C-alpha cells in the first residue's frame, strides 16, 4: 500500500515465523517499490503464540482491516473473529 502500511503475521509456528522472515528479507531487494516496502515492513511484526486461541486474542486486540485465516477449517473459527 504505502510506507505507513503494516503487516502482522500471527502464528503458532516458530519455524514458519523464521522462514517468513528470511523470505521477506530475500525478496525485498527484488521489488520495484523497495523503499515503500522497507518503510512498511519497519512497522510490521511477526508474533509467535502458543495456540490458535491466543492467535485470535492477538488478532482481535489488533483488529486488522484485512484478515486472512490460513488455518485448517477456517470457517469453524469465524465466530471468534
GROMACS .gro file of C-alpha atoms in nm:
model
   81
    1UNK     CA    1   0.000   0.000   0.000
    2UNK     CA    2   0.217   0.279   0.131
    3UNK     CA    3   0.500   0.347   0.378
    4UNK     CA    4   0.260   0.365   0.673
    5UNK     CA    5   0.105   0.024   0.597
    6UNK     CA    6   0.160  -0.254   0.846
    7UNK     CA    7   0.157  -0.632   0.817
    8UNK     CA    8   0.120  -0.857   1.119
    9UNK     CA    9   0.173  -1.233   1.100
   10UNK     CA   10   0.040  -1.424   1.399
   11UNK     CA   11   0.145  -1.788   1.401
   12UNK     CA   12   0.180  -2.086   1.629
   13UNK     CA   13   0.489  -2.200   1.440
   14UNK     CA   14   0.837  -2.067   1.520
   15UNK     CA   15   0.964  -2.241   1.206
   16UNK     CA   16   0.707  -2.059   0.990
   17UNK     CA   17   0.792  -1.727   1.156
   18UNK     CA   18   1.161  -1.779   1.086
   19UNK     CA   19   1.100  -1.889   0.725
   20UNK     CA   20   0.875  -1.591   0.652
   21UNK     CA   21   1.128  -1.351   0.800
   22UNK     CA   22   1.408  -1.494   0.585
   23UNK     CA   23   1.195  -1.490   0.270
   24UNK     CA   24   1.073  -1.133   0.323
   25UNK     CA   25   1.433  -1.018   0.364
   26UNK     CA   26   1.535  -1.206   0.048
   27UNK     CA   27   1.253  -1.067  -0.166
   28UNK     CA   28   1.283  -0.702  -0.062
   29UNK     CA   29   1.577  -0.629  -0.290
   30UNK     CA   30   1.391  -0.756  -0.598
   31UNK     CA   31   1.080  -0.541  -0.553
   32UNK     CA   32   1.020  -0.237  -0.770
   33UNK     CA   33   0.868  -0.045  -0.476
   34UNK     CA   34   1.157  -0.136  -0.247
   35UNK     CA   35   1.162   0.185  -0.041
   36UNK     CA   36   0.787   0.176   0.026
   37UNK     CA   37   0.811  -0.191   0.120
   38UNK     CA   38   1.106  -0.128   0.352
   39UNK     CA   39   0.920   0.152   0.531
   40UNK     CA   40   0.604  -0.056   0.568
   41UNK     CA   41   0.796  -0.357   0.697
   42UNK     CA   42   0.962  -0.141   0.961
   43UNK     CA   43   0.614  -0.116   1.120
   44UNK     CA   44   0.534  -0.483   1.070
   45UNK     CA   45   0.562  -0.772   1.314
   46UNK     CA   46   0.571  -1.149   1.338
   47UNK     CA   47   0.416  -1.276   1.660
   48UNK     CA   48   0.452  -1.637   1.772
   49UNK     CA   49   0.177  -1.759   2.005
   50UNK     CA   50   0.124  -2.093   2.180
   51UNK     CA   51  -0.211  -2.182   2.019
   52UNK     CA   52  -0.494  -2.062   1.795
   53UNK     CA   53  -0.693  -1.926   2.089
   54UNK     CA   54  -0.404  -1.692   2.166
   55UNK     CA   55  -0.371  -1.607   1.796
   56UNK     CA   56  -0.733  -1.496   1.782
   57UNK     CA   57  -0.690  -1.294   2.100
   58UNK     CA   58  -0.395  -1.108   1.946
   59UNK     CA   59  -0.580  -1.056   1.619
   60UNK     CA   60  -0.894  -0.929   1.789
   61UNK     CA   61  -0.693  -0.688   2.003
   62UNK     CA   62  -0.513  -0.558   1.693
   63UNK     CA   63  -0.837  -0.550   1.487
   64UNK     CA   64  -0.687  -0.562   1.136
   65UNK     CA   65  -0.859  -0.400   0.840
   66UNK     CA   66  -0.789  -0.716   0.638
   67UNK     CA   67  -0.765  -1.062   0.793
   68UNK     CA   68  -0.658  -1.382   0.622
   69UNK     CA   69  -0.702  -1.708   0.810
   70UNK     CA   70  -0.456  -1.965   0.679
   71UNK     CA   71  -0.567  -2.242   0.910
   72UNK     CA   72  -0.737  -2.576   0.870
   73UNK     CA   73  -1.118  -2.550   0.887
   74UNK     CA   74  -1.103  -2.168   0.891
   75UNK     CA   75  -1.482  -2.133   0.872
   76UNK     CA   76  -1.511  -2.318   1.202
   77UNK     CA   77  -1.314  -2.036   1.368
   78UNK     CA   78  -1.505  -1.739   1.220
   79UNK     CA   79  -1.720  -1.695   1.531
   80UNK     CA   80  -1.401  -1.597   1.717
   81UNK     CA   81  -1.325  -1.305   1.487
   0.00000   0.00000   0.00000
